[in-house]
mmCIF file of C-alpha atoms and ligand atoms in Angstrom:
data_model
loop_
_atom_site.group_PDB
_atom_site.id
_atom_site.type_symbol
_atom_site.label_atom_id
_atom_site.label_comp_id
_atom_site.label_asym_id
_atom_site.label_seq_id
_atom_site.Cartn_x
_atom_site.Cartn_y
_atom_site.Cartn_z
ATOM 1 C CA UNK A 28 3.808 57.377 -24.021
ATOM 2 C CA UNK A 29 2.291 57.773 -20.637
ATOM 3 C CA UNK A 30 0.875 54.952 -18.680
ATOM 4 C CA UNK A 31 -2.352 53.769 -19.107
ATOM 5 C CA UNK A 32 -4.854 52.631 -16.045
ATOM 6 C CA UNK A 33 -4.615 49.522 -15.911
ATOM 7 C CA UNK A 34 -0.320 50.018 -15.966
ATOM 8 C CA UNK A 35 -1.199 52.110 -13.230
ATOM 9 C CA UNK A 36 -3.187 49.699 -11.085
ATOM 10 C CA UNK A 37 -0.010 47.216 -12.316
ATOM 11 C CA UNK A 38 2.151 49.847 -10.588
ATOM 12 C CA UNK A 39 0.782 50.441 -7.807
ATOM 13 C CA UNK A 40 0.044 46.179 -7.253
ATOM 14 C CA UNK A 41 3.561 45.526 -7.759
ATOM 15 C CA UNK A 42 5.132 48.149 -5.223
ATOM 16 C CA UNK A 43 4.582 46.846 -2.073
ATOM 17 C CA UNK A 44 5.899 49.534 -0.021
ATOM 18 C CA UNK A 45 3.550 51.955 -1.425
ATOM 19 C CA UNK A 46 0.368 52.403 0.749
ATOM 20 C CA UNK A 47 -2.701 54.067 -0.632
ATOM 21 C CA UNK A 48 -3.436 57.246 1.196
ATOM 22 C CA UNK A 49 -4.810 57.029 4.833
ATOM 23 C CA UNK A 50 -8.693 57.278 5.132
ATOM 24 C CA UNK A 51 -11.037 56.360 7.088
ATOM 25 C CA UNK A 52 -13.739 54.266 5.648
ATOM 26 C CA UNK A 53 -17.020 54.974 6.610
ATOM 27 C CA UNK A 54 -18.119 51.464 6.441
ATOM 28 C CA UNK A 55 -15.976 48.402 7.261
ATOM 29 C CA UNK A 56 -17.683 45.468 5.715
ATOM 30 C CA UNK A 57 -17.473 41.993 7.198
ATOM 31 C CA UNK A 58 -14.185 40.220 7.437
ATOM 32 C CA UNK A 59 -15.095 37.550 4.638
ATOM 33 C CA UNK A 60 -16.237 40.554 2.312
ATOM 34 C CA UNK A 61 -16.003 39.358 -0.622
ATOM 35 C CA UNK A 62 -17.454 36.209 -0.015
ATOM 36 C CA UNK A 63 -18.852 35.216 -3.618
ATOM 37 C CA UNK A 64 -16.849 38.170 -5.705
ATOM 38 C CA UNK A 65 -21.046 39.181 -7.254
ATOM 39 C CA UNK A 66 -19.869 42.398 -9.267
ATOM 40 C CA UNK A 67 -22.797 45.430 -10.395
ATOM 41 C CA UNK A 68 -22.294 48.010 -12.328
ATOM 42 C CA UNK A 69 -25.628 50.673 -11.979
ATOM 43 C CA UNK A 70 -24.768 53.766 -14.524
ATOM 44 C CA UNK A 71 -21.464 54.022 -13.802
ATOM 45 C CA UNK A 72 -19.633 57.499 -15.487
ATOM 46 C CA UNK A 73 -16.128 58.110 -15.376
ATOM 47 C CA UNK A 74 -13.507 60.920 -16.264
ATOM 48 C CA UNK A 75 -10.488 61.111 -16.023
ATOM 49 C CA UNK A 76 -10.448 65.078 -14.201
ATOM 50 C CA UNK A 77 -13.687 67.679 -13.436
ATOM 51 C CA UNK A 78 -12.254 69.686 -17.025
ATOM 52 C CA UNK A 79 -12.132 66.257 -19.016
ATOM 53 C CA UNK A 80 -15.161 64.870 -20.683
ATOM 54 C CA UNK A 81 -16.703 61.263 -19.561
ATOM 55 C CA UNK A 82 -14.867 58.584 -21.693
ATOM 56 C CA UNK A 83 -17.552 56.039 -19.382
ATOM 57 C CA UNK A 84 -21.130 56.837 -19.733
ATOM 58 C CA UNK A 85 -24.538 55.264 -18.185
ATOM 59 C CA UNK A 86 -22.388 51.563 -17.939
ATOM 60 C CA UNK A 87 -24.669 49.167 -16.331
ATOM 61 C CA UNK A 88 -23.924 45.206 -16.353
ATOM 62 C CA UNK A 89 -24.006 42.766 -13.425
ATOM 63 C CA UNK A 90 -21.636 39.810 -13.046
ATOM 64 C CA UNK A 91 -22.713 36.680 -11.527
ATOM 65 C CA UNK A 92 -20.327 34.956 -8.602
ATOM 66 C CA UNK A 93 -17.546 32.809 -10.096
ATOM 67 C CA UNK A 94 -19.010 34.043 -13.825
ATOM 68 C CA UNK A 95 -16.245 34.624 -16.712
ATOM 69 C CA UNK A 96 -16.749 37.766 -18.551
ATOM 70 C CA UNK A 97 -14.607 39.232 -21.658
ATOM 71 C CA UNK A 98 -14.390 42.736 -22.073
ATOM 72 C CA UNK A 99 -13.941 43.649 -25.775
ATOM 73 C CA UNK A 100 -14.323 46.947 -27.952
ATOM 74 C CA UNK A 101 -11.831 49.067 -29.928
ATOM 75 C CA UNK A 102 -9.234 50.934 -28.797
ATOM 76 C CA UNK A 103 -10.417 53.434 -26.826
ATOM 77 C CA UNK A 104 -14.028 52.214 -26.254
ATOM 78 C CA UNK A 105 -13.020 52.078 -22.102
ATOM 79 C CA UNK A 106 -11.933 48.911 -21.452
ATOM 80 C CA UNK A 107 -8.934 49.332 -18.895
ATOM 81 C CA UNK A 108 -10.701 52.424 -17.590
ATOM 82 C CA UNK A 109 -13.642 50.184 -16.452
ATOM 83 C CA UNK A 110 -11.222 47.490 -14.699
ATOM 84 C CA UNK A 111 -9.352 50.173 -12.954
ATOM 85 C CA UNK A 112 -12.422 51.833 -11.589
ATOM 86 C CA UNK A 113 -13.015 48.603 -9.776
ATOM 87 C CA UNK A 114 -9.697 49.599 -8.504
ATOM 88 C CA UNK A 115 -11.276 53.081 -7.773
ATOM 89 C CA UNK A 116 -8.033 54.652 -9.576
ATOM 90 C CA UNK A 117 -11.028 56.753 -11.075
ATOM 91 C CA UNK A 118 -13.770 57.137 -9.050
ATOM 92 C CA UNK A 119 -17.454 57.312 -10.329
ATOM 93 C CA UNK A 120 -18.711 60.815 -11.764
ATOM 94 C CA UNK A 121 -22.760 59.098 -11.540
ATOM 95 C CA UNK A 122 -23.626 56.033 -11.078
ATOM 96 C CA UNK A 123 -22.325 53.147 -8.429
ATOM 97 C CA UNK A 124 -20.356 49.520 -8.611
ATOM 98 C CA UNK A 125 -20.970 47.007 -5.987
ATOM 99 C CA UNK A 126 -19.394 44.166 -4.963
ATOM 100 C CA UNK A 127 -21.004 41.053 -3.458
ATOM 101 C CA UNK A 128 -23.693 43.990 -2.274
ATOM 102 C CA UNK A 129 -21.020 46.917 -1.042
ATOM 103 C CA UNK A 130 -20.398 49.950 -2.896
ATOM 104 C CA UNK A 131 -16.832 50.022 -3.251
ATOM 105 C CA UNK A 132 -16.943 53.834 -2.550
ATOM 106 C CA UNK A 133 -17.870 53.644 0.903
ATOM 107 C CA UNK A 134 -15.162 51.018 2.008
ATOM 108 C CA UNK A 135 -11.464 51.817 2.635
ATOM 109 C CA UNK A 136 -9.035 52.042 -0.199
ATOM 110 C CA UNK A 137 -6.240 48.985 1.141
ATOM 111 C CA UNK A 138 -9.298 46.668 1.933
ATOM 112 C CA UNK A 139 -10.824 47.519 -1.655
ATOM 113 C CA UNK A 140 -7.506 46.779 -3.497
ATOM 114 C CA UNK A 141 -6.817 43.974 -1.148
ATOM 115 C CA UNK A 142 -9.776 42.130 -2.042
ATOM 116 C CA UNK A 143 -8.645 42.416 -5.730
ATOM 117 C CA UNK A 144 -6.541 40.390 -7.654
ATOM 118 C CA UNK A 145 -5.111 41.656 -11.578
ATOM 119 C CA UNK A 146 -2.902 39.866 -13.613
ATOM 120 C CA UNK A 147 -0.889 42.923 -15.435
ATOM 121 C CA UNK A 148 -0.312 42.602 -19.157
ATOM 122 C CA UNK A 149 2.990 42.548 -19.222
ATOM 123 C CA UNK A 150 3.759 41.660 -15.151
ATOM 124 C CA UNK A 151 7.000 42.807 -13.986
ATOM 125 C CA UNK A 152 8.599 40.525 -11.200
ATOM 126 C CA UNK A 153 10.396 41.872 -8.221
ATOM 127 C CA UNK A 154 14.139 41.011 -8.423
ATOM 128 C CA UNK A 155 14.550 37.943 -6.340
ATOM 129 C CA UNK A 156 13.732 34.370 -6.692
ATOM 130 C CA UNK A 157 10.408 32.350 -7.661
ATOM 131 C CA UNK A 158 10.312 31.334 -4.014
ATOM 132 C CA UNK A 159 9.985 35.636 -3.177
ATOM 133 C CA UNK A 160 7.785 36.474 -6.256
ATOM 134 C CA UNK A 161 5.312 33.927 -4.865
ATOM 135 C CA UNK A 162 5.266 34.598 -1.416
ATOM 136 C CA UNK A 163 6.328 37.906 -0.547
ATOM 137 C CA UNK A 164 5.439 37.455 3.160
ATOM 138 C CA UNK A 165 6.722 34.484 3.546
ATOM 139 C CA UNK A 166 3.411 32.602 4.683
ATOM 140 C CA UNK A 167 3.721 29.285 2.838
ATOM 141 C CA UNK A 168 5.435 25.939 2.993
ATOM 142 C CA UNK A 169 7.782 25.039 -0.362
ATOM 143 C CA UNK A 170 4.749 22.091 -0.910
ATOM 144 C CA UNK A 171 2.034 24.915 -1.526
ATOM 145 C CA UNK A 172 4.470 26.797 -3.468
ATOM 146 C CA UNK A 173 5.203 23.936 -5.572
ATOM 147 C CA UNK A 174 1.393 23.124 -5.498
ATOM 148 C CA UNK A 175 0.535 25.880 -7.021
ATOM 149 C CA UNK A 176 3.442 26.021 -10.115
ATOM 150 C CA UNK A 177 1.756 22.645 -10.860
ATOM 151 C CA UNK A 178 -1.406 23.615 -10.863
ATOM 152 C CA UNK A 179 -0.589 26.931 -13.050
ATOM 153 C CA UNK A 180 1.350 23.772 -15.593
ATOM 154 C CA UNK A 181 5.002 25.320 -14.625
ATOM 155 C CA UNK A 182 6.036 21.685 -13.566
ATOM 156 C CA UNK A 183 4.346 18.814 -14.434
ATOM 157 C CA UNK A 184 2.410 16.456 -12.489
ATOM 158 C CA UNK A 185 5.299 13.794 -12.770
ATOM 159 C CA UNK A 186 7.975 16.606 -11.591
ATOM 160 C CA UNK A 187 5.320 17.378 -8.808
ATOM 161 C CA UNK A 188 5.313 13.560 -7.944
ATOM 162 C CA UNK A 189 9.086 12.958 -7.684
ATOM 163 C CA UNK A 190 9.368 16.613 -5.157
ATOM 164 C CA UNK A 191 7.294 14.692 -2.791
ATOM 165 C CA UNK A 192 6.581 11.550 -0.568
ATOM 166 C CA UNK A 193 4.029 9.469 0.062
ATOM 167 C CA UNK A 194 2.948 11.962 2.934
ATOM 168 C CA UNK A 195 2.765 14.386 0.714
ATOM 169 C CA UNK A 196 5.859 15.995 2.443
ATOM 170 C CA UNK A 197 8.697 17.437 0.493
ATOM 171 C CA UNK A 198 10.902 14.760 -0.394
ATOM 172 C CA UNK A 199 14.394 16.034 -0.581
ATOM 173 C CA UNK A 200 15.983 19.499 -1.632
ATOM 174 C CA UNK A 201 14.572 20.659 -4.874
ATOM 175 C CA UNK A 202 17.949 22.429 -6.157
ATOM 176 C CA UNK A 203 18.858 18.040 -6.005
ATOM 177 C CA UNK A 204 16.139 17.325 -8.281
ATOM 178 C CA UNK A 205 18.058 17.228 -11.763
ATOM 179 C CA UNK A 206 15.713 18.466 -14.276
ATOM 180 C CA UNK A 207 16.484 21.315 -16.364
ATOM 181 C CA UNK A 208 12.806 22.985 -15.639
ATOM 182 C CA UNK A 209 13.530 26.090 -13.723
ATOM 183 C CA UNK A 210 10.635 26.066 -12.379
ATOM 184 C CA UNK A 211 11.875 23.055 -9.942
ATOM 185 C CA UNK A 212 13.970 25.415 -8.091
ATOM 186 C CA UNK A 213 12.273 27.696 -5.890
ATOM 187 C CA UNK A 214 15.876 29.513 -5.251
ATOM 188 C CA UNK A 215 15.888 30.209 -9.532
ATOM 189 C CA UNK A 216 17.051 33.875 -9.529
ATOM 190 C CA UNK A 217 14.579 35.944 -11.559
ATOM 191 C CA UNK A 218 16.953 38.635 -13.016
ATOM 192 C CA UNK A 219 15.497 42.393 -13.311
ATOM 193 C CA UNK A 220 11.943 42.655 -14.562
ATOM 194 C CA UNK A 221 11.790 39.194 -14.396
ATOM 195 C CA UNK A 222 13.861 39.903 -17.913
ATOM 196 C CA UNK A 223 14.604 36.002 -17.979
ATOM 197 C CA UNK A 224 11.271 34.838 -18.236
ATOM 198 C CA UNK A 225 8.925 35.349 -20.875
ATOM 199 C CA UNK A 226 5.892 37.371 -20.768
ATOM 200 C CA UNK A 227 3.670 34.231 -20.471
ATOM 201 C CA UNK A 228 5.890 32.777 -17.930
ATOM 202 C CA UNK A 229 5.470 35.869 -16.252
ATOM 203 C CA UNK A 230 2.071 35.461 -16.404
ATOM 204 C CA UNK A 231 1.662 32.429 -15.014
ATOM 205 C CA UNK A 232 3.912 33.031 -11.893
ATOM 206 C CA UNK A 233 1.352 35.758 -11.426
ATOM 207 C CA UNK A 234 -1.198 33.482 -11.839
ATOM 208 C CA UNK A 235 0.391 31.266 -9.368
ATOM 209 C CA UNK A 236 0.797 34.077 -6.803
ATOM 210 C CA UNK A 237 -2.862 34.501 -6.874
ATOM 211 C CA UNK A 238 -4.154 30.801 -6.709
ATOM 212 C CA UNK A 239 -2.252 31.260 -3.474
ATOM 213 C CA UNK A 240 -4.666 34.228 -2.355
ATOM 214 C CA UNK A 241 -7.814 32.348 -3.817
ATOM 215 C CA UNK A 242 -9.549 35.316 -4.619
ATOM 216 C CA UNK A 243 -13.541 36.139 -5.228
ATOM 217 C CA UNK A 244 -12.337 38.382 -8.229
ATOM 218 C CA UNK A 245 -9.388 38.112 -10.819
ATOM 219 C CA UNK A 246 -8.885 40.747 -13.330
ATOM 220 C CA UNK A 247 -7.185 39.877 -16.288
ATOM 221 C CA UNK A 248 -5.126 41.956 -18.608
ATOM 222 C CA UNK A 249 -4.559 39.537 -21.635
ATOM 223 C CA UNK A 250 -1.174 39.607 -23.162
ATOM 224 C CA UNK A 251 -1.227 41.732 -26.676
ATOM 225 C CA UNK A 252 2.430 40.560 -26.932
ATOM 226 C CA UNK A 253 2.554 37.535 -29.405
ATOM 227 C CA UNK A 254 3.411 34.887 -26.501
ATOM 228 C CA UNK A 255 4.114 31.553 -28.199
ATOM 229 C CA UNK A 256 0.670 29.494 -28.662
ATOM 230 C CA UNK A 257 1.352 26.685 -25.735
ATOM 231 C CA UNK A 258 2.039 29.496 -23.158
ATOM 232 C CA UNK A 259 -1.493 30.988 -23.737
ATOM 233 C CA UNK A 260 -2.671 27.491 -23.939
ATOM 234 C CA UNK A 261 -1.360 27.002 -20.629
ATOM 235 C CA UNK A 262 -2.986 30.355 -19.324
ATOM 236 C CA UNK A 263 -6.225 29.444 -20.623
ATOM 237 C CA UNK A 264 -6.263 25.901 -19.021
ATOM 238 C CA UNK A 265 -5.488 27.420 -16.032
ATOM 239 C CA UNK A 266 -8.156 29.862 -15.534
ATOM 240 C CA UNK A 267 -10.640 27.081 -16.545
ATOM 241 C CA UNK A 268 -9.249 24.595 -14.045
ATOM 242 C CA UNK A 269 -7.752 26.481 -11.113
ATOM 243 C CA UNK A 270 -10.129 29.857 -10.974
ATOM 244 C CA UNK A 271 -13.378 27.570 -11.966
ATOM 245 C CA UNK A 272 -15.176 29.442 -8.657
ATOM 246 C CA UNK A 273 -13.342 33.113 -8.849
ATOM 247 C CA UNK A 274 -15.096 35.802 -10.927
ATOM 248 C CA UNK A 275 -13.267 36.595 -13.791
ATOM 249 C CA UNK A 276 -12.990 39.615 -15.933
ATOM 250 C CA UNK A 277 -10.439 39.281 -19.221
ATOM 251 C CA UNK A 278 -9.533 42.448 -20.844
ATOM 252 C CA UNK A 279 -8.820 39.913 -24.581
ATOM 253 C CA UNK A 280 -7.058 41.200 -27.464
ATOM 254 C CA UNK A 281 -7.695 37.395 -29.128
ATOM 255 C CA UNK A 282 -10.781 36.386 -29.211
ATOM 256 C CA UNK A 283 -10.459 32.197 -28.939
ATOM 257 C CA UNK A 284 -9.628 33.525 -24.905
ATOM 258 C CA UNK A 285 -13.324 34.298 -24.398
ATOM 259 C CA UNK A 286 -15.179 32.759 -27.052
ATOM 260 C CA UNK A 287 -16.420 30.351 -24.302
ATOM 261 C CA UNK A 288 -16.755 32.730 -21.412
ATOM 262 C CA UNK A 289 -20.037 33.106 -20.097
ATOM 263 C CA UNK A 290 -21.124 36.687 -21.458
ATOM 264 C CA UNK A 291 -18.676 39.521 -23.349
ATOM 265 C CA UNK A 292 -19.479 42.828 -22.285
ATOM 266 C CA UNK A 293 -19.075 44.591 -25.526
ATOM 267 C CA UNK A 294 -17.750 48.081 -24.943
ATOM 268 C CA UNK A 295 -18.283 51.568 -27.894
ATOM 269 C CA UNK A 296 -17.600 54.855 -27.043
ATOM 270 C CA UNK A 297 -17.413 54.822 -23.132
ATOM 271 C CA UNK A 298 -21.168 52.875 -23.328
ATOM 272 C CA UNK A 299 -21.947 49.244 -23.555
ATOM 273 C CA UNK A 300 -22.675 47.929 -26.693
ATOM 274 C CA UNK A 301 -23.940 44.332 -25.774
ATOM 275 C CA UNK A 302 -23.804 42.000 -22.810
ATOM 276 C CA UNK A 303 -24.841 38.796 -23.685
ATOM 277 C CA UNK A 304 -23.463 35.048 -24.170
ATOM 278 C CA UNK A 305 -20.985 35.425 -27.101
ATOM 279 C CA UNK A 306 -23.397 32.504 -29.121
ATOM 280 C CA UNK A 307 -26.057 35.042 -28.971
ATOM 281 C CA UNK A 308 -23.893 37.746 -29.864
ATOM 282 C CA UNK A 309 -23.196 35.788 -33.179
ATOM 283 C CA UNK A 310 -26.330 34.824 -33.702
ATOM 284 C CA UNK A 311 -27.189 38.938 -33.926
ATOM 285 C CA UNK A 312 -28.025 40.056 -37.489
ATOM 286 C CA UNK A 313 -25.270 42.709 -36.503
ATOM 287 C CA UNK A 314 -23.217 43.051 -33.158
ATOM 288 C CA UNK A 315 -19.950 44.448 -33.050
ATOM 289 C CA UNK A 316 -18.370 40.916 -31.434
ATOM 290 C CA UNK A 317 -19.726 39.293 -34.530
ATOM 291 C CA UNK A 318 -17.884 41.742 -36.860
ATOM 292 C CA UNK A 319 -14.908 41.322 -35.271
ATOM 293 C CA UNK A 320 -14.803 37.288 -35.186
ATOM 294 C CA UNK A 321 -15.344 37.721 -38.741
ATOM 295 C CA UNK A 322 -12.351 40.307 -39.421
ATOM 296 C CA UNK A 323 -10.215 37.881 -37.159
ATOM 297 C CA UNK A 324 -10.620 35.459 -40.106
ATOM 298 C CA UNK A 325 -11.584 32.757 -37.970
ATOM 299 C CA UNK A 326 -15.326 33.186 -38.023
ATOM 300 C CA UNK A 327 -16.368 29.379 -38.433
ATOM 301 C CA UNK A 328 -14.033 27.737 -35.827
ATOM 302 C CA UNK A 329 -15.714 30.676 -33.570
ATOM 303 C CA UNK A 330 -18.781 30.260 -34.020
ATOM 304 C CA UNK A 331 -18.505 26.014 -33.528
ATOM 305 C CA UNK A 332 -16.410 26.908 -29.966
ATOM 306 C CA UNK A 333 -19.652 29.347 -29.082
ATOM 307 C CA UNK A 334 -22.146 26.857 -29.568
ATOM 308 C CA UNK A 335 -20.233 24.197 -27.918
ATOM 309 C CA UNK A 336 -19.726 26.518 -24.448
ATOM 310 C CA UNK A 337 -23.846 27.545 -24.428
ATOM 311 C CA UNK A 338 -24.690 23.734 -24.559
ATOM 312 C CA UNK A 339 -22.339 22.914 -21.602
HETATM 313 N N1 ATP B 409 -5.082 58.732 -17.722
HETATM 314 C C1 ATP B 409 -5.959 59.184 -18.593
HETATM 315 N N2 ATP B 409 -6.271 60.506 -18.654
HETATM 316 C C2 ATP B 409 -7.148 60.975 -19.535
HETATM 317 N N3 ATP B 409 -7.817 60.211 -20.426
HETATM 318 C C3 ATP B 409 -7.552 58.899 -20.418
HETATM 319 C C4 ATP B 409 -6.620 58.315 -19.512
HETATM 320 N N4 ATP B 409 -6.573 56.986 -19.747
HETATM 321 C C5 ATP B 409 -7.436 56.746 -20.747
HETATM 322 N N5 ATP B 409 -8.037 57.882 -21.158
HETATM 323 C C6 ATP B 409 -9.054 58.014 -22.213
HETATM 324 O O1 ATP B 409 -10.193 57.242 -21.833
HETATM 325 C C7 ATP B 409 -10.761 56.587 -22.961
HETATM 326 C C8 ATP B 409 -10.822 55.086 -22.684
HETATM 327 O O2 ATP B 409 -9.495 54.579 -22.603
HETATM 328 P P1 ATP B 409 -9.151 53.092 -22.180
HETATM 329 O O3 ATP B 409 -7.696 53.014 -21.973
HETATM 330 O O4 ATP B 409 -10.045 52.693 -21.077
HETATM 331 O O5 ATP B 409 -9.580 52.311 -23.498
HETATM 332 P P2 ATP B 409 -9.303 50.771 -23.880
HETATM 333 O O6 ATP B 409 -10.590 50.262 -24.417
HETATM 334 O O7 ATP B 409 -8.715 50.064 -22.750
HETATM 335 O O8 ATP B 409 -8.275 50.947 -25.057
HETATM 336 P P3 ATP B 409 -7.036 50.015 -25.557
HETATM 337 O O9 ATP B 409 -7.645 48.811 -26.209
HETATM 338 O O10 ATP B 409 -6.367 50.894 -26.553
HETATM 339 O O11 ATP B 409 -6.195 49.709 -24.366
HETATM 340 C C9 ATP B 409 -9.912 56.948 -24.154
HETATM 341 O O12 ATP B 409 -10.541 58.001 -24.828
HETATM 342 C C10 ATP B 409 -8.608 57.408 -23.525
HETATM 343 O O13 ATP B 409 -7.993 58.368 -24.325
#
C-alpha cells in the first residue's frame, strides 16, 4: 500500500534533515505571519498529476482564528488531500487558500511548512529520549519541557509539583524522583519508532512538542487505531485546554472528537457537502453528518453533546 498525503506530510515533518527544494518566494510575508492562523479556502481544485482527474473540486470554506473544525466524509471523499494542500504537497489546479490573508502559493515552501503544525496519525518518534523528541534544537529549559508533559496530562499536576520549588525552579534531578511514570524522566529512552509507547502516547508527546511551538494552526490526524478510551480522553482535554486560541483542523474517524467543534466541514466526492455547526447539521431533515451519527449507534448522546456546545 503506498503512502497516503497526509503520511507524506508525516514524512517529510518528521525528517529533519530533509529540506524542501530551494525557491525563491516571491513574497516574504511579515515575520509574525501567521499571526491569528484565519484559514480560506476560495474554489480550491486539486489532482494529484496534469493526466489524473480532480479528486478536489470548487472547495470553498473559511475558518475563523482559533476556530475548531472536523473534517468528515467517506473514504475517499478528500479529506487528507485537503490538509496536505495546506501543506502545498499538491498544489491548487483553480482556485486559492489563504492564510491569515496570504496565499500560501506565493510564499516560500520552509516558511509555509514552518508555520504549520500536524499531529500524524500514527507519529513515529525519532530514536532518542523524551528530552530529544521534544526539543530537537535544544532551545528549552527541563521546567518548560516538563511544563508542557503536564499540560498534555503525561504527569500529573502533583508529579509536576514535587519536580519543582517554590521558585518554580527544578527541584532536584528528575531520574531521583521515584515514580514509576516514565514520563518523569526526560532521559526515558524511546526505543525505535517510539515502539515503546503507544500510539496515544505518541500522540501526546507530539502534542507536547507543539504546545512548545504555540502555533496559529494545528492539523490533526485522529488516531483510527483503537487507542484505549482515557488516552483519547486525554487528547481531547488537551486540545480544549492547551490549543483553546490555535486553529484547529481534526481529520476524526469518531465522531464524540468533534461533536462539539465549532463547524464540520462535511466532505463527498472531492466537493463539500455541508459546513455548518454540527447541531445544525443534525437538525437537517438529511445531511450526511446526521446519517452517520445515527449509523455510529450513538445518535442520542450526540445529539445532547451538540446542543450543549451551540449554547456555550
Ligand atoms: N497520491 C495520490 N495519487 C493519486 N490519487 C490519490 C493520491 N492520494 C489520494 N488520491 C485519491 O484522491 C482521492 C481523495 O483521497 P483522500 O486520501 O484525500 O481521501 P480521504 O477522505 O482522506 O480518505 P480516507 O478516509 O480513506 O483516508 C481519492 O480518490 C484517492 O484515491
Amino acid at each position: 500500500m503506498g503512502m497516503n498525503s497526509v503520511e507524506r506530510v508525516k514524512e517529510y515533518i518528521e525528517t529533519p534533515t530533509q529540506e524542501p527544494p530551494a525557491e525563491v518566494p516571491e513574497n516574504e510575508p511579515a515575520p509574525s505571519w501567521p499571526e491569528h492562523g484565519a484559514i480560506e479556502v476560495s474554489n480550491l481544485a486539486l489532482r494529484y498529476a496534469p493526466t489524473l482527474p480532480r479528486v478536489i473540486e470548487d472547495v470553498s470554506f473559511e475558518v475563523k482564528a482559533g476556530e475548531k473544525v472536523g473534517v468528515v466524509g467517506r473514504t475517499g471523499a478528500g479529506k487528507s488531500t485537503i490538509i496536505s494542500s495546506l501543506f502545498r504537497f499538491v498544489d491548487p489546479d483553480a482556485g486559492s487558500i489563504k492564510i491569515d490573508g496570504i496565499d500560501i502559493c506565493s510564499i516560500g515552501l520552509r516558511r509555509l511548512r514552518q508555520s504549520l503544525n500536524i499531529i500524524p496519525q500514527d507519529p513515529t518518534l525519532f530514536t532518542g529520549t523524551i528530552r530529544t523528541n521534544l526539543d530537537m534544537f535544544d532551545e528549552y529549559a527541563d521546567l518548560q519541557l516538563f511544563e508542557a508533559l503536564r499540560r498534555v496530562n503525561l504527569i500529573t499536576a502533583e508529579d509536576y509539583q514535587l519536580l519543582i520549588d517554590a521558585n518554580g525552579k527544578l527541584e532536584q534531578d528528575s531520574d531521583e524522583v521515584e515514580n514509576p511514570n516514565k514520563f518523569l524522566k526526560l532521559d526515558f529512552e524511546i526505543t525505535e519508532n517510539g515502539g515503546n509507547l503507544s500510539q496515544g502516547e505518541r500522540q501526546l508527546i507530539c502534542l507536547a512538542r507543539s504546545l512548545l511551538k504555540s502555533p496559529k494552526i494545528l492539523l490533526l490526524d485522529e488516531a483510527t487505531a483503537s487507542i484505549d478510551y482515557q488516552t483519547d480522553a486525554l487528547i481531547q482535554k488537551t486540545i480544549r485546554e492547551e490549543f483553546s486560541s490555535t486553529t484547529i483542523l481534526t481529520i476524526a474517524h469518531r465522531l464524540k472528537t468533534i461533536i462539539d467543534y465549532d463547524k464540520i466541514l462535511v466532505l463527498d466526492k472531492g466537493r463539500v457537502a455541508d459546513y455548518d455547526h454540527p447541531y445544525n447539521l443534525l437538525n437537517k431533515d438529511e445531511s450526511i453528518f446526521k446519517s452517520m451519527c445515527e449509523d455510529s449507534g450513538e445518535y442520542e448522546q450526540l445529539f445532547e453533546m451538540a446542543k450543549i456546545a451551540i449554547t456555550k
